[in-house]
Short mmCIF file of C-alpha atoms and ligand atoms in Angstrom, two decimals:
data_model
loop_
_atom_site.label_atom_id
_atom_site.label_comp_id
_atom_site.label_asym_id
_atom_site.label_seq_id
_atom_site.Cartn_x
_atom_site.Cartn_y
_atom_site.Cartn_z
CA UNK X 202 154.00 195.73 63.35
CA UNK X 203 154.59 196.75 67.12
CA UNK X 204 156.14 194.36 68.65
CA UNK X 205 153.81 195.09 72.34
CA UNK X 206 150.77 194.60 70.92
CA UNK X 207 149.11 191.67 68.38
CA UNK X 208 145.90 194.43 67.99
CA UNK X 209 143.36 191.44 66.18
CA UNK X 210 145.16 191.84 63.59
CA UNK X 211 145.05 188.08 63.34
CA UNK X 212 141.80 187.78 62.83
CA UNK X 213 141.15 187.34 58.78
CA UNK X 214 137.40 187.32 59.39
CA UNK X 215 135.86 189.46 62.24
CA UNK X 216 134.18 187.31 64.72
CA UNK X 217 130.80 189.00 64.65
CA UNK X 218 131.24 187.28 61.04
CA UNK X 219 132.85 184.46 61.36
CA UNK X 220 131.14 183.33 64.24
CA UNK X 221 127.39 184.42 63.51
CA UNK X 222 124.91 181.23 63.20
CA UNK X 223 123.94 180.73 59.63
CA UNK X 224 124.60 178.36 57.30
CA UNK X 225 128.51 178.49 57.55
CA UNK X 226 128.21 176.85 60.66
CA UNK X 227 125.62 174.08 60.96
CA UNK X 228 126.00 171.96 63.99
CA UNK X 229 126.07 168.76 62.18
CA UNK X 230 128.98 169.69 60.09
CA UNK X 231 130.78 172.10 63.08
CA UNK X 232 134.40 171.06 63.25
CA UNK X 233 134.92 171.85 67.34
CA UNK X 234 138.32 172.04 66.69
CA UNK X 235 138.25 174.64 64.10
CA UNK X 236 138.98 178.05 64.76
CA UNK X 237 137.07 179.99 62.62
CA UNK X 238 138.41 183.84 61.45
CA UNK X 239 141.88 183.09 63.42
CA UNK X 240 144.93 182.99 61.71
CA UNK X 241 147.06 182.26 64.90
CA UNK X 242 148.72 179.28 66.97
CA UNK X 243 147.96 178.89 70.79
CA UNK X 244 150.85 180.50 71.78
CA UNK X 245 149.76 183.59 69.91
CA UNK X 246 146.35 183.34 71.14
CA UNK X 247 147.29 183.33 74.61
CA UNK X 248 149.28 186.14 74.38
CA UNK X 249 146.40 188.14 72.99
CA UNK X 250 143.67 186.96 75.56
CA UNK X 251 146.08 188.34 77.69
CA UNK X 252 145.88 191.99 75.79
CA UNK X 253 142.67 192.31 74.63
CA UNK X 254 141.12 191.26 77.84
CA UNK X 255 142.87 194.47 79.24
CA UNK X 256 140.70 196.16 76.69
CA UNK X 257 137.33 194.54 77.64
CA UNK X 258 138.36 195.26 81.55
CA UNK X 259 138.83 199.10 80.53
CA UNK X 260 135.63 198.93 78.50
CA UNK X 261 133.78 197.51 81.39
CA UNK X 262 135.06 199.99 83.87
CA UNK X 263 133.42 202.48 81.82
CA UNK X 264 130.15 200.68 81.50
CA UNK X 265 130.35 200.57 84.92
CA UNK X 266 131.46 204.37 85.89
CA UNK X 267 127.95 205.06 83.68
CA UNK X 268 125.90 202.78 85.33
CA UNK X 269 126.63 204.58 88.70
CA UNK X 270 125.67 207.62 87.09
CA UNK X 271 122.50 206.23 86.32
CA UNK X 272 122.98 204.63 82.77
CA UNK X 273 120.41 201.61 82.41
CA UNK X 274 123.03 200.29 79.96
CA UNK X 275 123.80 196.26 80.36
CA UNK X 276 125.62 193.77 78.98
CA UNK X 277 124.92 190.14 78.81
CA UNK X 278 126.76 187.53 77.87
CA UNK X 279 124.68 184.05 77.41
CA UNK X 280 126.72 180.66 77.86
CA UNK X 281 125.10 177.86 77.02
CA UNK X 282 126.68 174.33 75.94
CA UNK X 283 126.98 171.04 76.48
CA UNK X 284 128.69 169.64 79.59
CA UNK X 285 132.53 170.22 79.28
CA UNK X 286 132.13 172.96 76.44
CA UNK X 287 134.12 175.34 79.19
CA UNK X 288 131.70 177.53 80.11
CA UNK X 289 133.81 177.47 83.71
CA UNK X 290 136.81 178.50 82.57
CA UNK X 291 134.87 181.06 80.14
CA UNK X 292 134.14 182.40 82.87
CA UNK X 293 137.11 182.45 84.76
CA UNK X 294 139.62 183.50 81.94
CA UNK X 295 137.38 185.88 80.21
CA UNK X 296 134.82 187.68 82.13
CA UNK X 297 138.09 187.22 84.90
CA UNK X 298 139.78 190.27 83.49
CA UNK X 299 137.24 192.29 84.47
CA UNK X 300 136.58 194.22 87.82
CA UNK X 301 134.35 191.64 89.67
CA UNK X 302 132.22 194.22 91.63
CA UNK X 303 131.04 195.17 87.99
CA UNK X 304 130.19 191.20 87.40
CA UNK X 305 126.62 189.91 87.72
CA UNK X 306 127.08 186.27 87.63
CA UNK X 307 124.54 183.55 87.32
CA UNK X 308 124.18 180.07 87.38
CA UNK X 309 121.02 178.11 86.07
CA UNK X 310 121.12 174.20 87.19
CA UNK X 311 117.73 172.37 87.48
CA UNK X 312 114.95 174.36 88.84
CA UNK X 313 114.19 174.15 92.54
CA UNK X 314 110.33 173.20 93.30
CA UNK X 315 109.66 176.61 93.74
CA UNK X 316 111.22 177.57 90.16
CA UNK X 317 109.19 174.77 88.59
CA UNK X 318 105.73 176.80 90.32
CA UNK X 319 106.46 179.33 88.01
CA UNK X 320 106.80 180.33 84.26
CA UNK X 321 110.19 179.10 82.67
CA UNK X 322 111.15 182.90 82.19
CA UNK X 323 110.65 183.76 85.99
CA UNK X 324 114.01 182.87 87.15
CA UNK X 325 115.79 184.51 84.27
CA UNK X 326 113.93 187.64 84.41
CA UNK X 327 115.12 187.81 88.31
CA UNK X 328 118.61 187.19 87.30
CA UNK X 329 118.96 190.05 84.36
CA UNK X 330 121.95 192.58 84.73
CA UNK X 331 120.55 196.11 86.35
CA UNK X 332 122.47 199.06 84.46
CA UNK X 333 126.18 199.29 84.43
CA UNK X 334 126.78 195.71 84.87
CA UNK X 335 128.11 192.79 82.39
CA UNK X 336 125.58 190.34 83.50
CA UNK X 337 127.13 186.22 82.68
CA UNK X 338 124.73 183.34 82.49
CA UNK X 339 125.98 179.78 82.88
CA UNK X 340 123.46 178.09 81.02
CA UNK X 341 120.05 180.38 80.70
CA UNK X 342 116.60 179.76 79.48
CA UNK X 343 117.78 178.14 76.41
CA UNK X 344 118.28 174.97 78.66
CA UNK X 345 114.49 175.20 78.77
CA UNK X 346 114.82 174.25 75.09
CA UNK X 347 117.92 171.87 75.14
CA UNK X 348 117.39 169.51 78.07
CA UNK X 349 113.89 170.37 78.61
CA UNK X 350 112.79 168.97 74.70
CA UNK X 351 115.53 166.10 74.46
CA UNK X 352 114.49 164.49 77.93
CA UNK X 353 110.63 165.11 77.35
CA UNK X 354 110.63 167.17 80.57
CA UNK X 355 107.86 168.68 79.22
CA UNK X 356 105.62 167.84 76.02
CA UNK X 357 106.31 169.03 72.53
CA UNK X 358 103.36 171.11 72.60
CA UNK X 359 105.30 173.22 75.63
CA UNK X 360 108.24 173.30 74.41
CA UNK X 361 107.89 174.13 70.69
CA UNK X 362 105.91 177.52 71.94
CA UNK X 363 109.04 178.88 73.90
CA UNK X 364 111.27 179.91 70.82
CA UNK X 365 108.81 183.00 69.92
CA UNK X 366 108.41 183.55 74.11
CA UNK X 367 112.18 183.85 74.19
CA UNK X 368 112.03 185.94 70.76
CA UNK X 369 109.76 188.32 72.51
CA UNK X 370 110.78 188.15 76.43
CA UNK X 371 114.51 188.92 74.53
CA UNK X 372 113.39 191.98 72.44
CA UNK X 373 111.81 193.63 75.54
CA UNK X 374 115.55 193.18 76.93
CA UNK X 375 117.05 194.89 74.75
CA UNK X 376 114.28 197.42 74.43
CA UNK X 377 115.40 198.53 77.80
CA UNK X 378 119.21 198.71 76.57
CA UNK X 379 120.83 195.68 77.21
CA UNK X 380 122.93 194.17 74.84
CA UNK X 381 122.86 190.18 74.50
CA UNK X 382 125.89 188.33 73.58
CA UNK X 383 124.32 185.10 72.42
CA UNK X 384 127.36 182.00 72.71
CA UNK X 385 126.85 178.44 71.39
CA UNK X 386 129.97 176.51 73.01
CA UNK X 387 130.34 173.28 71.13
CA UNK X 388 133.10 170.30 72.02
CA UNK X 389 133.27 167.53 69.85
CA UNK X 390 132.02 164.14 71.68
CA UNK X 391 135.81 163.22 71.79
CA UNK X 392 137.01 166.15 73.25
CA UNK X 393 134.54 165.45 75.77
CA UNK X 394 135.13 162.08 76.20
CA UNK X 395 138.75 163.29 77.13
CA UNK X 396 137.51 166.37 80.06
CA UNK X 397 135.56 163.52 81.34
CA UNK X 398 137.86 161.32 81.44
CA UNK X 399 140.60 163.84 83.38
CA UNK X 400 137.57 165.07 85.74
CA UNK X 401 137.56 161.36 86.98
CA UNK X 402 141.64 160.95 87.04
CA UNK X 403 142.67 164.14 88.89
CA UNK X 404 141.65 164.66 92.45
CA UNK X 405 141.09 168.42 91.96
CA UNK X 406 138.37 167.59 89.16
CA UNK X 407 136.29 165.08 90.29
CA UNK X 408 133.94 167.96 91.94
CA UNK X 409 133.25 168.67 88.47
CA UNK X 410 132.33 165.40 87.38
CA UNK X 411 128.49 164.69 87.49
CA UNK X 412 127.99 160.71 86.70
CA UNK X 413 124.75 162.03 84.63
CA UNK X 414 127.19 164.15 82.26
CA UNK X 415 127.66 160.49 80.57
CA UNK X 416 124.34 159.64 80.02
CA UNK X 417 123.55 162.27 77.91
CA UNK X 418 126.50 161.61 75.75
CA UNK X 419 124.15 158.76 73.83
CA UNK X 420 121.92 161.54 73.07
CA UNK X 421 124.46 164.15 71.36
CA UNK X 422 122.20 163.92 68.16
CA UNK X 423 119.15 164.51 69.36
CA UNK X 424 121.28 167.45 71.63
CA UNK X 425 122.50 168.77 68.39
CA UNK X 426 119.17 168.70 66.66
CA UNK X 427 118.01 170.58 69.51
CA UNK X 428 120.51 173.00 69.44
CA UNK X 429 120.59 173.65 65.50
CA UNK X 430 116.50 174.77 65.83
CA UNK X 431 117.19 176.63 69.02
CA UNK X 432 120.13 178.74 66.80
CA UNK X 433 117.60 178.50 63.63
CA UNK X 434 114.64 179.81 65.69
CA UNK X 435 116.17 182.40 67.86
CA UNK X 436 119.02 184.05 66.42
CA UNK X 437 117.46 187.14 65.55
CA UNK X 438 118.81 190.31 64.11
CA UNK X 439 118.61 191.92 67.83
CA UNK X 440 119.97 189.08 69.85
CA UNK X 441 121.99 186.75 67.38
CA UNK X 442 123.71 183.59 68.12
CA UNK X 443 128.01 183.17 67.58
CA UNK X 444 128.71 179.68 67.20
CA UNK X 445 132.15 178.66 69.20
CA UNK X 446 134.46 175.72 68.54
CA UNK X 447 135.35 174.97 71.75
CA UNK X 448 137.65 172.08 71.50
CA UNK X 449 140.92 174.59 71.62
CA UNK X 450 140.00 176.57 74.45
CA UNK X 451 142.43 179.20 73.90
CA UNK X 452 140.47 179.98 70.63
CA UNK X 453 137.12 179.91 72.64
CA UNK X 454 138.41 182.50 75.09
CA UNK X 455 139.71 184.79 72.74
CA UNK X 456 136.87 184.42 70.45
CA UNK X 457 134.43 185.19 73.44
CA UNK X 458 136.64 188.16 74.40
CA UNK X 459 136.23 190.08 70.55
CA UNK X 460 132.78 189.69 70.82
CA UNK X 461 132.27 191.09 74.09
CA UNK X 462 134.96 194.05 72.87
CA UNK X 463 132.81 194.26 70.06
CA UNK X 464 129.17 194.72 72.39
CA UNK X 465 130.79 197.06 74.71
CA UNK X 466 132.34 198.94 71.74
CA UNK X 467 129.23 199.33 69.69
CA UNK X 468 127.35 201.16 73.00
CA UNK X 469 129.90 204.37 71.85
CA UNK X 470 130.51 204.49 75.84
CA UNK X 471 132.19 208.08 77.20
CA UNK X 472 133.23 208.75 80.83
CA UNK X 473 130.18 210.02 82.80
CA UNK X 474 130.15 213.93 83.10
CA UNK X 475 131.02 214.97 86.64
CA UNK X 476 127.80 216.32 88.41
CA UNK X 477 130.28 218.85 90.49
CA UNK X 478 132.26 221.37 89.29
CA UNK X 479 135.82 220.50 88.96
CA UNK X 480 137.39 223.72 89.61
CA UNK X 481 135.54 224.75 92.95
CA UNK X 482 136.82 221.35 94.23
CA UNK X 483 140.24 222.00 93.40
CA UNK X 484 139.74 225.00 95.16
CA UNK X 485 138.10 223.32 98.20
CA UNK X 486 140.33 220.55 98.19
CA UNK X 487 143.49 222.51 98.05
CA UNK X 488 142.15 224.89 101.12
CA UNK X 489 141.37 221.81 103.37
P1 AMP B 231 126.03 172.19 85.67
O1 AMP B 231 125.96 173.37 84.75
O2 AMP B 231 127.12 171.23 85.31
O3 AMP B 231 126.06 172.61 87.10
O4 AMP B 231 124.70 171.35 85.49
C1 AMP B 231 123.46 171.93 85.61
C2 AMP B 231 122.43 170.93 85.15
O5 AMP B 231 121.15 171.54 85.27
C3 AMP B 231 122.58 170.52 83.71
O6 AMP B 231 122.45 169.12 83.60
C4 AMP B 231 121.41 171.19 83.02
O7 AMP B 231 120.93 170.52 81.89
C5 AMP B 231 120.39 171.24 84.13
N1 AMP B 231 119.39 172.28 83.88
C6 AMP B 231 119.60 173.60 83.77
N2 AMP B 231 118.45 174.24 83.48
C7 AMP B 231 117.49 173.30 83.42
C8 AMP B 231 116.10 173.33 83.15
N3 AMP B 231 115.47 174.47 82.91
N4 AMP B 231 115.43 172.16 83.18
C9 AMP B 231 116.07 171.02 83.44
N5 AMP B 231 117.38 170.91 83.69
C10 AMP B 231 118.09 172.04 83.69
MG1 MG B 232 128.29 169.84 84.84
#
């Protein structure tokens, strides 16, 4: 083998497979410390986040280059996970490699009064990536479904009708040519007990410490109830769900970074044609 580059040839199992909800990966029985299709250590997966996120920033630039040309081609990639999962740092170590001007980045936290006016979709629907871009949602809709059912924010009756309104709002999405990249992040309640724990030790983490993170650790089961019908009920053939271990967060990075390889790869992208003619502006440019 080369000794520059790892390739994935590490990976037994591709992620699309390893990773795709099913029964392979129930949440009850999820070991968040597994990593599932990787052969490698940490050391071995930090060298190839390093590598292969070079090959999801060239992939993006040509998304990009098409979008300006007028491609309505999109991206998204869906976070969504308990407190602590590293949905952050998913974002900052993954979607990081990329050219940020190409980077459509948003963050769904309780919805303001005038969010709450309107239909649970509104907000996301003002958020989606326009053409070009690799949209990133920190949390999404699906919270609409997590938090929403397990703290009775709204009644059962509300809540159960929102899988098939995401099934639907979702295949209009990608009717118009965006590709969803569906991620369950999953910790184990240790693991989280320990990121707490640091985000109230170090000074530069206590901004990320939210004293409410701990009182929904008492209702992880009905969390992961909630979370096994959202992945039974939603992942669909055009917008599936990849279940992530997340307790290793080297293997959640470079897990996240294959699959976004793998959506960017299966759009067949080609440089844009130039709209000029390349040898009059030779000629022009060379005369000026
Ligand atoms: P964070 O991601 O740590 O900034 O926290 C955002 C908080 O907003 C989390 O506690 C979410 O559960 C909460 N949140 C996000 N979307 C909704 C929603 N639709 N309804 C209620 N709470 C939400
Ligand atoms: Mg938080």
């Amino acid at each position: 083998m080369d000794d520059d580059t790892t390739d994935a040839m590490p990976w037994h199992t591709p992620v699309i497979e390893a990773l795709r909800a099913g029964d392979h990966n129930r949440v009850a029985d999820l070991d968040a410390n597994g990593t599932p299709g990787f052969d490698g250590d940490k050391a071995l997966g930090e060298r190839l986040l390093e590598e292969r996120g070079g090959v999801l920033s060239d992939l993006q630039e040509m998304l990009y280059a098409c979008g300006r040309t007028g491609d309505n081609r999109a991206v998204l990639l869906i976070l969504q996970g308990m407190d602590t999962a590293g949905k952050g740092g998913m974002v900052r170590h993954v979607v990081g490699h990329v050219d940020p001007q190409g980077v459509d980045h948003a963050a769904f936290g309780v919805p303001s009064p005038e969010e709450k006016r309107h239909h649970f979709l509104w907000r996301i629907a003002k958020a989606l990536p326009r053409g070009g871009q690799l949209g990133v949602f920190d949390r999404s809709h699906y919270e609409d479904v997590l938090v929403a059912r397990v703290r009775n924010l709204v009644p059962e009756s509300v809540w159960s009708k929102r899988y098939d309104e995401i099934n639907q709002f979702e295949h209009e999405i990608v009717g118009t040519g965006t590709v969803l990249v569906k991620v369950a992040m999953f910790v184990s309640l240790d693991e989280q007990k320990k990121r707490l724990r640091e985000r109230l030790e170090r000074r530069d983490k206590h901004w990320k410490y939210n004293p409410n993170d701990v009182s929904e650790r008492p209702l992880w089961p009905a969390y992961q109830d909630a979370y096994q019908d959202m992945l039974d009920k939603t992942s669909t053939d055009y917008a599936p769900w990849y279940v992530v271990p997340c307790d290793r967060k080297w293997y959640s990075r470079i897990a996240v970074t294959e699959l976004l390889i793998e959506a960017l790869e299966g759009l067949d992208l080609d440089w844009p044609a130039p709209t000029f003619d390349i040898e009059v502006e030779k000629r022009r440019l060379a005369e000026s």
